[in-house]
Amino acid sequence: ELLIDVEDKLIRKKYVSSLDIEILAAKLTHVETTEDLKLAETILEKFRHTPEALDFQQSLAYSLIRNYLDLGQKERLLPILNDKVKYGIFLDRFSANLLLNAFLLEKKYKEAAQVCIDLMLQDQDDDQLTRALGLNACYNYYLIATEEDFKNTIVEEDDEDIVKVKVQFVRNLTNDDHYDLMDKRKLLGKTIAYLTRDANNSSLYSLQILGNILYKKFGRVCDILQTILDNAQLQVDEGIMKILEKELDAYVYNPEESKENLPQSAYRRLELIPEAARDIIKEKLLPQLRERNKIVSLDLKQFVETNLIDQAKLADKRDTSKHEQQINIWSRERQEQFDDQIHRFVIEQKKTNLMERLRLLEERDELLNFFE
């Protein structure tokens, strides 16, 4: 009934407040069919393109995530999170942790990695628990991923459904290497590198190297290896180094492919070209690492599991109070929205009453002056 009421307001009045959408999201656990969920998603999409979407609150994403999890429909969240223009849902630390945990408990590493990529693109993982969850998801996904998983799939539409309309279009003349990044392997690599950007031990540095290998940033690998050489406490995993050597040997410069790619954005950092990085790594850094016995066997799979457990224990102590504080903030914001909506309603009622009184006065004036 609530779904129908909100949809009716959107269609008939062309107005739905963000508070209405929040109430709708909070009541999603009462839906009975997937058709109801589809209707809720359609309402969210329509609301996203109204002026009232400017009042969009972060608590909406949290309510949406929690209720989809309660309904056992977490997979439906992935396309919603992926399409920011259509739905505009951005994860906060609490909703991200809930969703990642749900996928990891079922060992759905691919889906969890997609959530991590979304967080990386939004530059949102300052929470240590989120990083630990993300690292666990991404590394485990890397271990089980196949070449098929990294292929970009193109959804072909039926010719009958395609309607071509001529519109003004601004072409993208450069590649920002972030939002323009479409290669699934590079996205996973960039996410792993991002999650380990504050590395402080051998395992994290090894994973950071893996991320940059997948991301094809061999110049950054040079920097990391030099850091390991300069620090007596650091070592690097031999399995990661084998992957690095394999990738370096397999790399072949393709001038035709380079011509097809968009030029690099002027705002991107300068990088060593792969050929130069390969020479530095193979001729200088690798021999030094071997000479100093820096290449050892590390159990990275065990590390990501242990790291997650350790961070979860710390989070139990510090995050409960932060979560409560955030809930209180959201409750206060919703109350402010509610008060504002009541205020608007009262003003609208007064306007309606004034217009009605004005109409009655005009009618009486017309009667009084009928014979003049």
Short mmCIF file of C-alpha atoms in Angstrom, two decimals:
data_model
loop_
_atom_site.label_atom_id
_atom_site.label_comp_id
_atom_site.label_asym_id
_atom_site.label_seq_id
_atom_site.Cartn_x
_atom_site.Cartn_y
_atom_site.Cartn_z
CA GLU A 1 0.00 0.00 0.00
CA LEU A 2 2.84 2.39 0.85
CA LEU A 3 4.52 1.60 -2.48
CA ILE A 4 1.33 2.45 -4.35
CA ASP A 5 0.82 5.67 -2.37
CA VAL A 6 4.36 6.89 -3.03
CA GLU A 7 4.16 5.97 -6.71
CA ASP A 8 0.81 7.77 -6.96
CA LYS A 9 2.33 10.91 -5.44
CA LEU A 10 5.16 10.76 -7.95
CA ILE A 11 2.84 10.34 -10.91
CA ARG A 12 -0.03 12.60 -9.85
CA LYS A 13 1.63 15.33 -7.79
CA LYS A 14 5.12 15.03 -9.30
CA TYR A 15 6.42 15.41 -5.77
CA VAL A 16 7.86 12.99 -3.23
CA SER A 17 10.05 14.14 -0.36
CA SER A 18 13.26 12.41 0.63
CA LEU A 19 11.52 11.57 3.90
CA ASP A 20 8.88 9.62 1.97
CA ILE A 21 11.63 7.64 0.26
CA GLU A 22 13.36 6.99 3.60
CA ILE A 23 10.11 5.66 5.07
CA LEU A 24 9.68 3.50 1.98
CA ALA A 25 13.21 2.11 2.35
CA ALA A 26 12.63 1.41 6.04
CA LYS A 27 9.44 -0.53 5.27
CA LEU A 28 10.89 -2.71 2.51
CA THR A 29 10.98 -5.73 4.80
CA HIS A 30 7.19 -5.86 4.46
CA VAL A 31 7.24 -6.44 0.69
CA GLU A 32 5.99 -9.84 -0.39
CA THR A 33 7.23 -10.30 -3.96
CA THR A 34 10.16 -9.35 -6.15
CA GLU A 35 7.70 -7.32 -8.22
CA ASP A 36 7.24 -5.07 -5.19
CA LEU A 37 11.01 -4.68 -4.97
CA LYS A 38 11.16 -3.77 -8.65
CA LEU A 39 8.48 -1.15 -8.05
CA ALA A 40 10.47 0.27 -5.12
CA GLU A 41 13.57 0.46 -7.32
CA THR A 42 11.58 2.21 -10.05
CA ILE A 43 10.32 4.74 -7.50
CA LEU A 44 13.88 5.31 -6.28
CA GLU A 45 15.04 5.85 -9.85
CA LYS A 46 12.27 8.38 -10.55
CA PHE A 47 12.91 10.17 -7.26
CA ARG A 48 16.61 10.44 -8.09
CA HIS A 49 15.71 12.70 -11.02
CA THR A 50 13.55 15.12 -9.03
CA PRO A 51 14.70 18.34 -7.29
CA GLU A 52 13.91 16.77 -3.91
CA ALA A 53 16.79 14.33 -4.45
CA LEU A 54 19.07 17.16 -3.29
CA ASP A 55 17.88 16.35 0.25
CA PHE A 56 19.04 12.75 -0.19
CA GLN A 57 20.28 11.47 3.19
CA GLN A 58 23.03 8.90 3.75
CA SER A 59 20.72 7.01 6.10
CA LEU A 60 18.66 5.99 3.06
CA ALA A 61 21.53 3.87 1.74
CA TYR A 62 21.95 2.27 5.15
CA SER A 63 18.22 1.41 5.39
CA LEU A 64 18.23 0.06 1.87
CA ILE A 65 21.24 -2.19 2.49
CA ARG A 66 19.92 -3.54 5.79
CA ASN A 67 16.49 -4.34 4.42
CA TYR A 68 17.78 -5.96 1.23
CA LEU A 69 20.01 -8.13 3.41
CA ASP A 70 17.05 -9.07 5.62
CA LEU A 71 15.09 -10.00 2.50
CA GLY A 72 17.96 -12.13 1.20
CA GLN A 73 18.20 -9.95 -1.92
CA LYS A 74 21.75 -8.61 -1.56
CA GLU A 75 22.68 -9.51 -5.16
CA ARG A 76 20.05 -7.04 -6.38
CA LEU A 77 22.06 -4.28 -4.71
CA LEU A 78 25.04 -4.65 -7.06
CA PRO A 79 23.45 -3.07 -10.17
CA ILE A 80 21.89 -0.40 -7.94
CA LEU A 81 25.29 0.50 -6.47
CA ASN A 82 26.92 0.38 -9.87
CA ASP A 83 24.55 2.89 -11.49
CA LYS A 84 25.09 6.13 -9.58
CA VAL A 85 23.26 8.26 -12.12
CA LYS A 86 20.16 6.12 -12.04
CA TYR A 87 19.89 5.43 -8.31
CA GLY A 88 22.47 7.60 -6.56
CA ILE A 89 23.24 5.15 -3.74
CA PHE A 90 26.61 5.67 -2.05
CA LEU A 91 27.75 3.33 0.70
CA ASP A 92 28.90 4.63 4.05
CA ARG A 93 31.30 2.65 6.24
CA PHE A 94 28.55 0.87 8.19
CA SER A 95 26.46 -0.21 5.21
CA ALA A 96 29.62 -1.23 3.32
CA ASN A 97 30.76 -3.40 6.22
CA LEU A 98 27.33 -5.04 6.48
CA LEU A 99 27.22 -5.85 2.78
CA LEU A 100 30.82 -7.08 2.56
CA ASN A 101 30.36 -9.26 5.62
CA ALA A 102 27.20 -10.80 4.16
CA PHE A 103 28.96 -11.74 0.92
CA LEU A 104 32.07 -13.03 2.68
CA LEU A 105 30.06 -15.28 5.00
CA GLU A 106 28.73 -17.02 1.90
CA LYS A 107 32.16 -16.92 0.22
CA LYS A 108 30.77 -14.83 -2.63
CA TYR A 109 34.09 -13.17 -3.28
CA LYS A 110 33.25 -11.91 -6.75
CA GLU A 111 30.24 -9.97 -5.51
CA ALA A 112 32.18 -8.66 -2.51
CA ALA A 113 34.98 -7.52 -4.83
CA GLN A 114 32.44 -5.55 -6.87
CA VAL A 115 31.43 -3.71 -3.71
CA CYS A 116 35.12 -2.98 -3.01
CA ILE A 117 35.60 -1.58 -6.50
CA ASP A 118 32.66 0.74 -5.89
CA LEU A 119 34.27 1.94 -2.65
CA MET A 120 37.59 2.47 -4.41
CA LEU A 121 35.98 4.55 -7.16
CA GLN A 122 34.29 6.71 -4.52
CA ASP A 123 37.53 6.95 -2.50
CA GLN A 124 35.71 5.74 0.59
CA ASP A 125 37.40 3.22 2.86
CA ASP A 126 38.98 5.16 5.72
CA ASP A 127 37.60 2.58 8.14
CA GLN A 128 40.18 -0.10 8.94
CA LEU A 129 37.53 -2.81 9.18
CA THR A 130 36.27 -1.91 5.71
CA ARG A 131 39.81 -2.22 4.38
CA ALA A 132 40.28 -5.60 6.04
CA LEU A 133 36.97 -6.88 4.66
CA GLY A 134 37.80 -5.51 1.23
CA LEU A 135 41.28 -6.97 1.16
CA ASN A 136 39.93 -10.37 2.18
CA ALA A 137 37.32 -10.21 -0.57
CA CYS A 138 39.62 -8.98 -3.34
CA TYR A 139 42.51 -11.35 -2.65
CA ASN A 140 40.27 -14.39 -2.35
CA TYR A 141 38.51 -13.38 -5.55
CA TYR A 142 41.86 -13.04 -7.31
CA LEU A 143 42.75 -16.59 -6.24
CA ILE A 144 39.60 -18.10 -7.75
CA ALA A 145 39.02 -15.76 -10.71
CA THR A 146 39.35 -17.12 -14.23
CA GLU A 147 40.08 -15.38 -17.50
CA GLU A 148 36.37 -15.52 -18.20
CA ASP A 149 35.70 -13.41 -15.10
CA PHE A 150 37.93 -10.64 -16.40
CA LYS A 151 36.33 -10.45 -19.83
CA ASN A 152 34.22 -7.37 -20.46
CA THR A 153 30.73 -8.51 -21.39
CA ILE A 154 28.67 -6.40 -23.76
CA VAL A 155 24.92 -6.71 -23.38
CA GLU A 156 23.38 -6.72 -26.84
CA GLU A 157 19.91 -5.29 -27.20
CA ASP A 158 17.32 -6.35 -29.71
CA ASP A 159 17.16 -4.07 -32.73
CA GLU A 160 13.48 -3.49 -32.06
CA ASP A 161 14.26 -1.99 -28.65
CA ILE A 162 16.89 0.44 -29.92
CA VAL A 163 15.66 3.96 -30.55
CA LYS A 164 18.31 6.37 -31.80
CA VAL A 165 17.86 10.02 -30.92
CA LYS A 166 20.24 12.78 -31.97
CA VAL A 167 21.43 14.69 -28.90
CA GLN A 168 24.19 17.10 -27.93
CA PHE A 169 27.13 15.06 -26.69
CA VAL A 170 30.47 16.08 -25.20
CA ARG A 171 33.13 13.55 -26.11
CA ASN A 172 35.66 12.42 -23.54
CA LEU A 173 39.04 13.39 -24.96
CA THR A 174 41.21 11.93 -22.21
CA ASN A 175 41.35 8.89 -19.97
CA ASP A 176 41.40 9.72 -16.25
CA ASP A 177 42.42 6.13 -15.38
CA HIS A 178 39.73 6.04 -12.71
CA TYR A 179 36.10 6.45 -13.73
CA ASP A 180 37.14 5.76 -17.32
CA LEU A 181 38.73 2.47 -16.29
CA MET A 182 36.71 -0.44 -17.71
CA ASP A 183 39.20 -3.32 -17.66
CA LYS A 184 38.02 -5.67 -14.88
CA ARG A 185 41.51 -6.93 -14.10
CA LYS A 186 42.85 -3.40 -13.75
CA LEU A 187 39.88 -2.38 -11.60
CA LEU A 188 40.56 -5.28 -9.24
CA GLY A 189 44.27 -4.43 -9.18
CA LYS A 190 43.65 -0.76 -8.50
CA THR A 191 41.28 -1.70 -5.68
CA ILE A 192 43.85 -3.99 -4.03
CA ALA A 193 46.51 -1.30 -4.39
CA TYR A 194 44.11 1.26 -2.92
CA LEU A 195 43.20 -0.91 0.05
CA THR A 196 46.89 -1.44 0.87
CA ARG A 197 48.04 2.13 0.26
CA ASP A 198 49.09 2.53 3.91
CA ALA A 199 51.06 -0.72 3.98
CA ASN A 200 53.23 -1.21 7.06
CA ASN A 201 54.28 -4.87 6.88
CA SER A 202 55.64 -7.38 4.38
CA SER A 203 52.29 -9.00 3.60
CA LEU A 204 50.57 -5.70 2.86
CA TYR A 205 53.45 -4.56 0.66
CA SER A 206 53.32 -7.88 -1.20
CA LEU A 207 49.59 -7.42 -1.79
CA GLN A 208 50.22 -3.85 -2.89
CA ILE A 209 52.67 -5.17 -5.48
CA LEU A 210 50.04 -7.67 -6.66
CA GLY A 211 47.50 -4.89 -7.04
CA ASN A 212 49.85 -2.79 -9.13
CA ILE A 213 50.77 -5.80 -11.27
CA LEU A 214 47.11 -6.32 -12.13
CA TYR A 215 46.76 -2.56 -12.60
CA LYS A 216 49.76 -2.64 -14.99
CA LYS A 217 51.58 0.03 -12.99
CA PHE A 218 55.07 -1.42 -13.07
CA GLY A 219 56.62 1.94 -12.24
CA ARG A 220 54.83 1.88 -8.90
CA VAL A 221 56.06 -1.67 -8.36
CA CYS A 222 59.60 -0.29 -8.74
CA ASP A 223 58.92 2.22 -5.96
CA ILE A 224 57.52 -0.45 -3.64
CA LEU A 225 60.44 -2.81 -4.24
CA GLN A 226 62.86 0.01 -3.51
CA THR A 227 61.01 0.71 -0.25
CA ILE A 228 61.38 -2.96 0.71
CA LEU A 229 65.10 -2.83 -0.08
CA ASP A 230 65.54 0.29 2.04
CA ASN A 231 63.80 -1.22 5.08
CA ALA A 232 65.57 -4.06 6.87
CA GLN A 233 62.28 -5.25 8.41
CA LEU A 234 60.46 -5.77 5.12
CA GLN A 235 60.37 -8.76 2.78
CA VAL A 236 58.30 -9.74 -0.24
CA ASP A 237 56.37 -12.89 -1.06
CA GLU A 238 58.05 -15.18 -3.58
CA GLY A 239 54.73 -16.10 -5.17
CA ILE A 240 54.04 -12.45 -5.93
CA MET A 241 57.52 -12.06 -7.40
CA LYS A 242 56.92 -15.02 -9.71
CA ILE A 243 53.71 -13.37 -10.90
CA LEU A 244 55.63 -10.13 -11.44
CA GLU A 245 58.34 -11.83 -13.50
CA LYS A 246 55.73 -13.66 -15.55
CA GLU A 247 53.86 -10.43 -16.27
CA LEU A 248 57.04 -8.59 -17.19
CA ASP A 249 58.12 -11.36 -19.57
CA ALA A 250 54.67 -11.50 -21.14
CA TYR A 251 54.34 -7.75 -21.62
CA VAL A 252 54.60 -6.69 -25.26
CA TYR A 253 54.18 -3.11 -26.40
CA ASN A 254 51.38 -2.80 -28.92
CA PRO A 255 51.57 0.51 -30.82
CA GLU A 256 48.21 -0.05 -32.51
CA GLU A 257 46.50 -0.52 -29.16
CA SER A 258 48.18 2.62 -27.84
CA LYS A 259 46.82 4.63 -30.76
CA GLU A 260 43.29 3.46 -30.01
CA ASN A 261 43.51 4.46 -26.35
CA LEU A 262 42.55 7.96 -25.26
CA PRO A 263 45.49 10.19 -24.29
CA GLN A 264 46.39 10.40 -20.62
CA SER A 265 44.75 13.17 -18.63
CA ALA A 266 47.06 16.03 -17.70
CA TYR A 267 46.02 15.59 -14.06
CA ARG A 268 47.30 12.02 -13.79
CA ARG A 269 50.66 11.37 -12.16
CA LEU A 270 53.57 10.64 -14.47
CA GLU A 271 54.44 6.95 -14.66
CA LEU A 272 57.46 4.99 -15.83
CA ILE A 273 56.67 3.29 -19.10
CA PRO A 274 56.45 -0.52 -18.68
CA GLU A 275 59.57 -1.14 -20.78
CA ALA A 276 61.71 1.08 -18.55
CA ALA A 277 60.20 -0.36 -15.37
CA ARG A 278 60.84 -3.89 -16.62
CA ASP A 279 64.52 -3.18 -17.15
CA ILE A 280 64.91 -1.60 -13.70
CA ILE A 281 63.11 -4.46 -11.96
CA LYS A 282 64.85 -7.32 -13.76
CA GLU A 283 68.34 -5.87 -13.98
CA LYS A 284 68.59 -3.96 -10.71
CA LEU A 285 65.89 -4.61 -8.10
CA LEU A 286 65.36 -8.36 -8.40
CA PRO A 287 69.09 -9.22 -8.10
CA GLN A 288 69.37 -7.00 -5.01
CA LEU A 289 66.29 -8.58 -3.43
CA ARG A 290 67.73 -12.06 -3.97
CA GLU A 291 71.14 -11.04 -2.72
CA ARG A 292 69.68 -9.70 0.53
CA ASN A 293 67.32 -12.69 0.96
CA LYS A 294 64.30 -10.42 0.80
CA ILE A 295 62.20 -12.85 -1.23
CA VAL A 296 60.50 -15.30 1.15
CA SER A 297 57.37 -17.40 1.32
CA LEU A 298 54.45 -15.57 2.95
CA ASP A 299 51.00 -17.04 3.55
CA LEU A 300 48.96 -14.15 2.18
CA LYS A 301 45.67 -16.03 2.31
CA GLN A 302 46.17 -16.67 6.02
CA PHE A 303 47.23 -13.05 6.48
CA VAL A 304 44.03 -11.57 5.03
CA GLU A 305 41.98 -13.88 7.27
CA THR A 306 43.98 -13.04 10.40
CA ASN A 307 44.03 -9.34 9.57
CA LEU A 308 40.23 -9.35 9.27
CA ILE A 309 39.81 -11.11 12.62
CA ASP A 310 42.16 -8.64 14.33
CA GLN A 311 40.42 -5.61 12.86
CA ALA A 312 37.01 -7.04 13.77
CA LYS A 313 38.09 -7.37 17.40
CA LEU A 314 39.22 -3.76 17.46
CA ALA A 315 36.04 -2.64 15.72
CA ASP A 316 33.89 -4.32 18.36
CA LYS A 317 35.33 -1.94 20.92
CA ARG A 318 35.32 1.32 18.99
CA ASP A 319 32.61 1.04 16.34
CA THR A 320 29.57 0.31 18.52
CA SER A 321 29.56 3.78 20.04
CA LYS A 322 30.33 5.39 16.66
CA HIS A 323 27.45 3.49 15.12
CA GLU A 324 25.09 4.67 17.85
CA GLN A 325 26.28 8.25 17.35
CA GLN A 326 25.66 7.99 13.62
CA ILE A 327 22.17 6.58 14.16
CA ASN A 328 21.43 9.51 16.49
CA ILE A 329 22.66 11.97 13.87
CA TRP A 330 20.47 10.37 11.21
CA SER A 331 17.48 10.39 13.57
CA ARG A 332 18.00 14.08 14.26
CA GLU A 333 18.28 14.82 10.54
CA ARG A 334 15.08 12.89 9.83
CA GLN A 335 13.28 14.81 12.58
CA GLU A 336 14.46 18.08 11.05
CA GLN A 337 13.19 16.91 7.67
CA PHE A 338 9.87 15.94 9.21
CA ASP A 339 9.51 19.31 10.96
CA ASP A 340 10.36 21.08 7.72
CA GLN A 341 7.79 19.04 5.84
CA ILE A 342 5.12 19.83 8.46
CA HIS A 343 6.02 23.50 8.18
CA ARG A 344 5.66 23.38 4.40
CA PHE A 345 2.35 21.56 4.74
CA VAL A 346 0.99 24.20 7.13
CA ILE A 347 2.05 26.99 4.77
CA GLU A 348 0.45 25.17 1.85
CA GLN A 349 -2.77 24.74 3.82
CA LYS A 350 -2.81 28.43 4.68
CA LYS A 351 -2.32 29.30 1.03
CA THR A 352 -5.17 26.99 0.07
CA ASN A 353 -7.44 28.52 2.73
CA LEU A 354 -6.57 32.04 1.62
CA MET A 355 -7.29 31.20 -2.00
CA GLU A 356 -10.62 29.69 -1.00
CA ARG A 357 -11.56 32.78 1.03
CA LEU A 358 -10.53 34.98 -1.87
CA ARG A 359 -12.75 32.97 -4.19
CA LEU A 360 -15.71 33.33 -1.82
CA LEU A 361 -15.13 37.07 -1.51
CA GLU A 362 -15.06 37.41 -5.27
CA GLU A 363 -18.35 35.51 -5.52
CA ARG A 364 -19.97 37.72 -2.88
CA ASP A 365 -18.64 40.83 -4.56
CA GLU A 366 -20.10 39.63 -7.84
CA LEU A 367 -23.52 39.15 -6.19
CA LEU A 368 -23.45 42.55 -4.52
CA ASN A 369 -22.55 44.30 -7.73
CA PHE A 370 -24.77 42.23 -9.97
CA PHE A 371 -27.22 45.05 -10.79
CA GLU A 372 -24.67 47.83 -11.10
#
